[in-house]
Coordinates of C-alpha atoms and ligand atoms in Angstrom, one line a residue:
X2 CA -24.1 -6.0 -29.2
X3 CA -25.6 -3.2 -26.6
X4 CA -24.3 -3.9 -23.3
X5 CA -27.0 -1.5 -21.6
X6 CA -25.1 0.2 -18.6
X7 CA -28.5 1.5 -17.0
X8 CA -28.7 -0.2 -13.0
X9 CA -25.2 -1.9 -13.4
X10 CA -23.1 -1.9 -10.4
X11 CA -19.4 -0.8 -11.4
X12 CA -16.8 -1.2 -9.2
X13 CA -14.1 1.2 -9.7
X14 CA -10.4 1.1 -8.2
X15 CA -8.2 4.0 -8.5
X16 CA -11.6 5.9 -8.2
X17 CA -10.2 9.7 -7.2
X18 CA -7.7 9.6 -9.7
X19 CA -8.0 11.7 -13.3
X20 CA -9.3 8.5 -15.3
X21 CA -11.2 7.3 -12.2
X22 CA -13.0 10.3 -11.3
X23 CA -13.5 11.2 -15.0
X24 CA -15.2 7.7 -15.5
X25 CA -17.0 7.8 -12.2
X26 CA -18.7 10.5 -13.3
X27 CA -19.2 8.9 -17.2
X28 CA -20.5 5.6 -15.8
X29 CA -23.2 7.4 -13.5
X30 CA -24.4 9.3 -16.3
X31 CA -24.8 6.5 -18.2
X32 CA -27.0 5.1 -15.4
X33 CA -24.5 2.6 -13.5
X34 CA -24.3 2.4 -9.6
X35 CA -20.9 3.4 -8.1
X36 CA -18.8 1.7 -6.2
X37 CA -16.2 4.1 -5.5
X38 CA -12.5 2.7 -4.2
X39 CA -9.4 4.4 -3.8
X40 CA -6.1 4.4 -0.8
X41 CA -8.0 6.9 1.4
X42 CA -11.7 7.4 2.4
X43 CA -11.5 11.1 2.1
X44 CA -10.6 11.2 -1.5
X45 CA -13.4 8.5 -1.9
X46 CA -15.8 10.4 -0.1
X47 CA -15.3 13.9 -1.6
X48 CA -15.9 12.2 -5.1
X49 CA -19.2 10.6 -3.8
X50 CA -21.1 13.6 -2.8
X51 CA -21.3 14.9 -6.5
X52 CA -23.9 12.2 -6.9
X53 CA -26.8 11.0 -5.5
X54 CA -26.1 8.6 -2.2
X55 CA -28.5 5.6 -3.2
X56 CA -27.0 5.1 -6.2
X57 CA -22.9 5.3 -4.6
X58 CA -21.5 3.7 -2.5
X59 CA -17.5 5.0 -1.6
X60 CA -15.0 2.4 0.6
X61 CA -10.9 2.7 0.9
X62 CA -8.9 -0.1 -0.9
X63 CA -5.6 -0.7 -1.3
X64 CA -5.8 -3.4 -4.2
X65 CA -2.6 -5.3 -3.2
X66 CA -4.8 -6.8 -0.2
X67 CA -6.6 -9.4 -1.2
X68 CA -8.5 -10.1 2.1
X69 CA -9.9 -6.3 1.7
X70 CA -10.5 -6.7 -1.8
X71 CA -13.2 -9.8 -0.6
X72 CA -14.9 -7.5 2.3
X73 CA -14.8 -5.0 0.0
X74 CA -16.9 -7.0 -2.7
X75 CA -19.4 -8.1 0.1
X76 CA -20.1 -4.8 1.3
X77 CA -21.1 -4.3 -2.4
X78 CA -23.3 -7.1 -3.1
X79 CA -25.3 -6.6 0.8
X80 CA -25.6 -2.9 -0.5
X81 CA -26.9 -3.4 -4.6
X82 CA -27.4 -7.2 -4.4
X83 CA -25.0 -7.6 -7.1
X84 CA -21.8 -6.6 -8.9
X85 CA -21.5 -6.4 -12.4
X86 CA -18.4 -4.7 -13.3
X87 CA -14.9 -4.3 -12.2
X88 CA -13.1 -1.2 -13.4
X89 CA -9.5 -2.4 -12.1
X90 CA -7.6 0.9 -12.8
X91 CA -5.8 1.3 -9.8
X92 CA -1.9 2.4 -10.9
X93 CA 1.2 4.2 -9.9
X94 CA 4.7 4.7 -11.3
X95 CA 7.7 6.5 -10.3
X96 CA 7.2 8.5 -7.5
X97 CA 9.8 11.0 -8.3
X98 CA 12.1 10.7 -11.5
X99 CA 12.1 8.1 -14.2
X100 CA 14.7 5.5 -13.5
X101 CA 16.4 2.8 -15.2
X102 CA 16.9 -0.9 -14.2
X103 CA 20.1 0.0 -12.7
X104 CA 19.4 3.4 -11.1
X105 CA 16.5 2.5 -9.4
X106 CA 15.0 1.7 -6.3
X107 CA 14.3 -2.4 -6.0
X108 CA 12.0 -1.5 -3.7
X109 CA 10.2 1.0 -6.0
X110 CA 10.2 -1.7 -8.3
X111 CA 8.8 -3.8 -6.5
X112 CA 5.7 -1.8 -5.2
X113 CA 5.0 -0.7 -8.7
X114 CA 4.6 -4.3 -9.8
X115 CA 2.3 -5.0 -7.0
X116 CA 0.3 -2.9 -7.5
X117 CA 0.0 -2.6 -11.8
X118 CA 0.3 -6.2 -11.6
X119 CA -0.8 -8.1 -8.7
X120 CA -3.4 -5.9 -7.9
X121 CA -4.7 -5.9 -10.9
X122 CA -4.6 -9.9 -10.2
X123 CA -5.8 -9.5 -7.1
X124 CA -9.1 -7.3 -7.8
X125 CA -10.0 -9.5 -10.8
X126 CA -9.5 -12.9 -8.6
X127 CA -11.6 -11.6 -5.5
X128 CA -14.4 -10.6 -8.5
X129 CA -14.9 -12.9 -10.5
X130 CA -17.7 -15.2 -8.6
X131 CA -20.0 -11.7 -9.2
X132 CA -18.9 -11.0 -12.7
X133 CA -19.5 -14.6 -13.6
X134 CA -23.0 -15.0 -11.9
X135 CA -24.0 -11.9 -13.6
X136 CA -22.3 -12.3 -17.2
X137 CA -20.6 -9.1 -16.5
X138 CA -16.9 -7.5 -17.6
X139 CA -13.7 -6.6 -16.2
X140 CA -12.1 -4.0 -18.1
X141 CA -9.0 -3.1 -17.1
X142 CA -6.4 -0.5 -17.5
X143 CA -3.5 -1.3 -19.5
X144 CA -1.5 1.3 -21.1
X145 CA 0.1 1.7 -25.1
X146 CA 3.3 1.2 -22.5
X147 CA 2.0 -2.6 -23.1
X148 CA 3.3 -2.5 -26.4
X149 CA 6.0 0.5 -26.4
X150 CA 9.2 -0.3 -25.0
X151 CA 9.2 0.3 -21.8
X152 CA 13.3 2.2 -21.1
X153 CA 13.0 4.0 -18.1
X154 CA 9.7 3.2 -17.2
X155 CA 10.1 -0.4 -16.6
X156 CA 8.2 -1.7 -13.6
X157 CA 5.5 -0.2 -15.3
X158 CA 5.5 -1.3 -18.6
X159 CA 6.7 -4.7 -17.8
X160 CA 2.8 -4.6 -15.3
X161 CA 1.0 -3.2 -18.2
X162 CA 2.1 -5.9 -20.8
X163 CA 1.3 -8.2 -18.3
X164 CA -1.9 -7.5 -17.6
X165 CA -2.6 -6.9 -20.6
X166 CA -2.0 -10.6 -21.3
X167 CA -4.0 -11.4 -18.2
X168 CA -7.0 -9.7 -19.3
X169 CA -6.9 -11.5 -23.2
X170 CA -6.2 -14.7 -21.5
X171 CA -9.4 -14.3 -18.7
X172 CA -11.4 -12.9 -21.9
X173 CA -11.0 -16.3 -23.5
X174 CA -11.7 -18.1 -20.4
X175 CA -14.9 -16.2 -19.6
X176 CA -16.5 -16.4 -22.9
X177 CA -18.3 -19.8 -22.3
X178 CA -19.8 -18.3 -19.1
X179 CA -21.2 -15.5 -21.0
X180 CA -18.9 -12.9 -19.1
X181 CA -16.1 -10.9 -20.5
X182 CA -12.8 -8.6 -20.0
X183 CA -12.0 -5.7 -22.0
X184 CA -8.4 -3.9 -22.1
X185 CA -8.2 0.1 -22.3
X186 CA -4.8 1.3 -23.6
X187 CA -4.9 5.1 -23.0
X188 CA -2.2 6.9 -24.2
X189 CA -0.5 9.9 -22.3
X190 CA -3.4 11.4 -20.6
X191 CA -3.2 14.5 -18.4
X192 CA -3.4 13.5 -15.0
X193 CA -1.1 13.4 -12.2
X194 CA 0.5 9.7 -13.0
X195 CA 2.1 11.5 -15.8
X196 CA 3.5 14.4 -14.2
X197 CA 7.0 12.4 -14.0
X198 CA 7.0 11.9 -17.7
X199 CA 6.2 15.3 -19.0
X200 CA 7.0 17.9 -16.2
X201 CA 9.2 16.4 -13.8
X202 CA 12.6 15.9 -14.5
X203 CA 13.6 18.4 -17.6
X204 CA 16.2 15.7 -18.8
X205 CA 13.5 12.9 -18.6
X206 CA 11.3 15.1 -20.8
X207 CA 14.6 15.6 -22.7
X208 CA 14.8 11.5 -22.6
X209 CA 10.8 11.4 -23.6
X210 CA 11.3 14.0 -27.0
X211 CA 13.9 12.1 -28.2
X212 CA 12.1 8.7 -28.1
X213 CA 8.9 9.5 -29.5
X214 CA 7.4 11.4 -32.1
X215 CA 5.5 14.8 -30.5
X216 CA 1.9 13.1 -32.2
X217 CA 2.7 10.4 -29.5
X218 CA 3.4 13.1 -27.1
X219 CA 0.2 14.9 -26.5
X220 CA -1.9 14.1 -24.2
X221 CA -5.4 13.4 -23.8
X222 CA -7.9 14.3 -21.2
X223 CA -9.0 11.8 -19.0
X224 CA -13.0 12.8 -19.9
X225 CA -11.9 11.5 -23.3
X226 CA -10.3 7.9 -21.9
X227 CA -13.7 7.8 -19.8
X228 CA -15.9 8.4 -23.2
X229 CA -13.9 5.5 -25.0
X230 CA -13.8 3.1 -21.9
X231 CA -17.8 4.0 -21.6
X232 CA -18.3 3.7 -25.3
X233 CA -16.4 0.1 -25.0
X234 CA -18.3 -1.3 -22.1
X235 CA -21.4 -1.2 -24.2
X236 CA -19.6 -2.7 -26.8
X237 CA -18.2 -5.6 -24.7
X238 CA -15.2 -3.9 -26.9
X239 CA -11.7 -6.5 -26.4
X240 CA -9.2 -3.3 -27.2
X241 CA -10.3 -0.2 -26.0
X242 CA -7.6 2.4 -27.3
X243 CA -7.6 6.3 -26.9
X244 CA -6.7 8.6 -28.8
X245 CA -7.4 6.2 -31.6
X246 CA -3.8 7.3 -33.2
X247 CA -2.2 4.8 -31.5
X248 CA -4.2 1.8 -33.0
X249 CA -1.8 1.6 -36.2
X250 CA 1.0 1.0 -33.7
X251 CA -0.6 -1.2 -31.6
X252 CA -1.9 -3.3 -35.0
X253 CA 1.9 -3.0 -36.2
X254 CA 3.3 -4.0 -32.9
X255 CA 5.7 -6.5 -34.2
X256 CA 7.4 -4.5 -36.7
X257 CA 7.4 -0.9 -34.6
X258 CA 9.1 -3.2 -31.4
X259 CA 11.7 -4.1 -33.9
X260 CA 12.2 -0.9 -35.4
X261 CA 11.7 0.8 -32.1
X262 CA 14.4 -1.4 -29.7
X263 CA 17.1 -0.8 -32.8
X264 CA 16.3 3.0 -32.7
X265 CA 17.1 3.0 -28.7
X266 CA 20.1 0.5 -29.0
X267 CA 21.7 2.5 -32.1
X268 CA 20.9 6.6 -31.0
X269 CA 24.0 7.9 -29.1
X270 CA 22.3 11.1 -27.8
X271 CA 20.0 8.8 -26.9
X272 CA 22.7 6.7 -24.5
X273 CA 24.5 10.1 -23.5
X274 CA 20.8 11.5 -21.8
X275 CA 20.6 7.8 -20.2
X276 CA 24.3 8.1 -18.6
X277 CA 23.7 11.4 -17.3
X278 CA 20.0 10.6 -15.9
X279 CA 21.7 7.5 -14.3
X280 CA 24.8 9.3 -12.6
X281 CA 22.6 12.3 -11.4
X282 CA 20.8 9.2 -9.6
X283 CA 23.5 7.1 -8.1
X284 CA 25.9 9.9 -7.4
Ligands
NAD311 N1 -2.1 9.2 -17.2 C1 -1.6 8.5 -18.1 O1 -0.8 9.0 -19.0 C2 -1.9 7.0 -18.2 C3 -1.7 6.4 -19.5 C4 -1.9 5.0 -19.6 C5 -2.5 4.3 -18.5 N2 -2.7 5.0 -17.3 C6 -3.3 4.2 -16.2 O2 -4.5 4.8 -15.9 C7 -4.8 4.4 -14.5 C8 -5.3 5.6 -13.8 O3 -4.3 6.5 -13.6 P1 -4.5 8.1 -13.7 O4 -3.8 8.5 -15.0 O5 -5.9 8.4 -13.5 O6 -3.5 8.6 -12.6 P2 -3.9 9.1 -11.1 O7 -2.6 9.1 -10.4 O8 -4.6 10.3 -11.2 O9 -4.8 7.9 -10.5 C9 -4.4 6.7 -10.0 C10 -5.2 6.4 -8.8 O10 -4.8 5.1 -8.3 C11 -4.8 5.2 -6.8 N3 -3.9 4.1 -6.3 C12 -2.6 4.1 -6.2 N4 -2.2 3.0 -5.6 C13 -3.3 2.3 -5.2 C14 -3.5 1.1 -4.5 N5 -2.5 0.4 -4.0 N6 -4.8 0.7 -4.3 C15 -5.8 1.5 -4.7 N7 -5.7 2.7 -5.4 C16 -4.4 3.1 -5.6 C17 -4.3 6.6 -6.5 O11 -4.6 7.0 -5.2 C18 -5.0 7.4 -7.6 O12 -6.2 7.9 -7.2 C19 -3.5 3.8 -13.9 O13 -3.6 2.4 -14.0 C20 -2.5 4.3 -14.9 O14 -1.4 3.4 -15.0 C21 -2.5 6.3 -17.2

């Protein structure tokens, strides 16, 4: 099946960000219509200019509020008449340093749940009436975080498994209405959510080498998660994974969780980096 991408309006959330921006720009070449959304107009605006005005249209959203999310996808449909897809991509993590369960902020928690998971929630609820009335997709972004174990990074792997259940669950219940939802698991890409993992903190990328293998490591450019997410729109694609390499893990889930959770829990080195990153934080 050819899901042609030529006149579709595409809603995208976490717009001005590295995958955003790099799909903004993917989409329109492909022919879509832009609805550009992000926390500030500026960083909205400045992406709009690089293409033509009637066929963009850029607005600020904060996805955890659901009353702007609605306004949001009426502006949309008085401007194009119509909105076919949701990118919800929107996502944050640690602002600083990777933290545990017990060194961090509750309130950091908290906001990262909001908005990986309930804005996620949020964005697909508000629109759904559109994607429905025009058999469209909501693809949204997960993360391989949805099926690695999530130490250290917790508030945001516990909102990527989560809506990465939320997006097979909605798939199933759009199928009948001829409207789906796709999930894109990128991998370490090289944008500025990922600056706390790799660069940051020199114990957490102490913390990072000794968990996974250096293949895991490297990162991708977000022009190559746009490319697959493109590639998997026309597809109508379920699992949208880049860089392929971590499909095998992602097939093997079951047995690499088990392997993987016995590796953390036995690995001394391992527990000595976590003590130190822990009393550096709460000292
Ligand atoms: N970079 C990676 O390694 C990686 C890997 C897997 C998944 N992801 C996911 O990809 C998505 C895009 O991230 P990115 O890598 O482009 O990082 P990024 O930080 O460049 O982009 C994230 C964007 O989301 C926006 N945003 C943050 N909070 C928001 C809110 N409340 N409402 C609306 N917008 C908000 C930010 O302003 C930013 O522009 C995120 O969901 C992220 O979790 C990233």
């Amino acid at each position: 099946m050819n899901y042609n991408l030529i006149g579709k309006v595409v809603l995208i959330t976490g717009a001005a960000g590295g995958i955003g921006a790099a799909s903004a720009r993917a989409l329109y070449e492909a022919g879509a219509n832009l609805v550009l959304t992000d926390m500030s107009q500026d960083s909205v605006d400045q992406l709009a200019r690089e293409f033509n005005e009637k066929r963009v249209l850029a607005l600020a959203l904060d996805v955890t509020d659901f009353e702007a999310i609605k306004t949001v996808v009426g502006r949309v449909v008085e401007q194009f008449g119509k909105l076919d897809i949701l990118f919800s991509n929107a996502g944050i993590s640690w602002r600083r340093s990777a933290s545990t369960v017990f060194s961090c902020d509750e309130k950091e928690f908290e906001r990262i749940v909001e908005v990986d998971l309930l804005g996620v929630f949020r964005t697909i609820k508000a629109s759904l009436p559109e994607i429905i009335r025009n058999k469209g997709q909501v693809l949204v972004t997960s993360s391989t975080y949805a099926f690695v174990n999530g130490c250290l990074n917790s508030p945001y792997a516990t909102s990527k498994a989560g809506i990465e259940m939320l997006t097979r669950s909605l798939r199933s219940e759009l199928a009948g209405k001829g409207a789906t939802a796709s999930v894109l698991y990128p991998g370490w890409t090289s944008t500025a959510i990922a600056e706390v993992a790799f660069g940051g903190d020199p114990l957490v990328t102490k913390i990072n080498k000794a968990a996974y293998p250096s293949l895991l490591r490297q990162p991708v450019s977000p022009e190559k998660v746009a490319e697959g997410a493109v590639k998997g729109l026309r597809k109508r694609k379920p699992r949208i994974t880049v860089p392929v390499r971590w499909i095998p893990l992602s097939i093997m889930r079951g047995v690499f969780s088990i392997i993987t959770d016995w590796y953390l829990e036995k690995n001394p080195k391992f527990h000595e980096m976590l003590y130190q990153l822990e009393q550096d934080q709460t000292t």
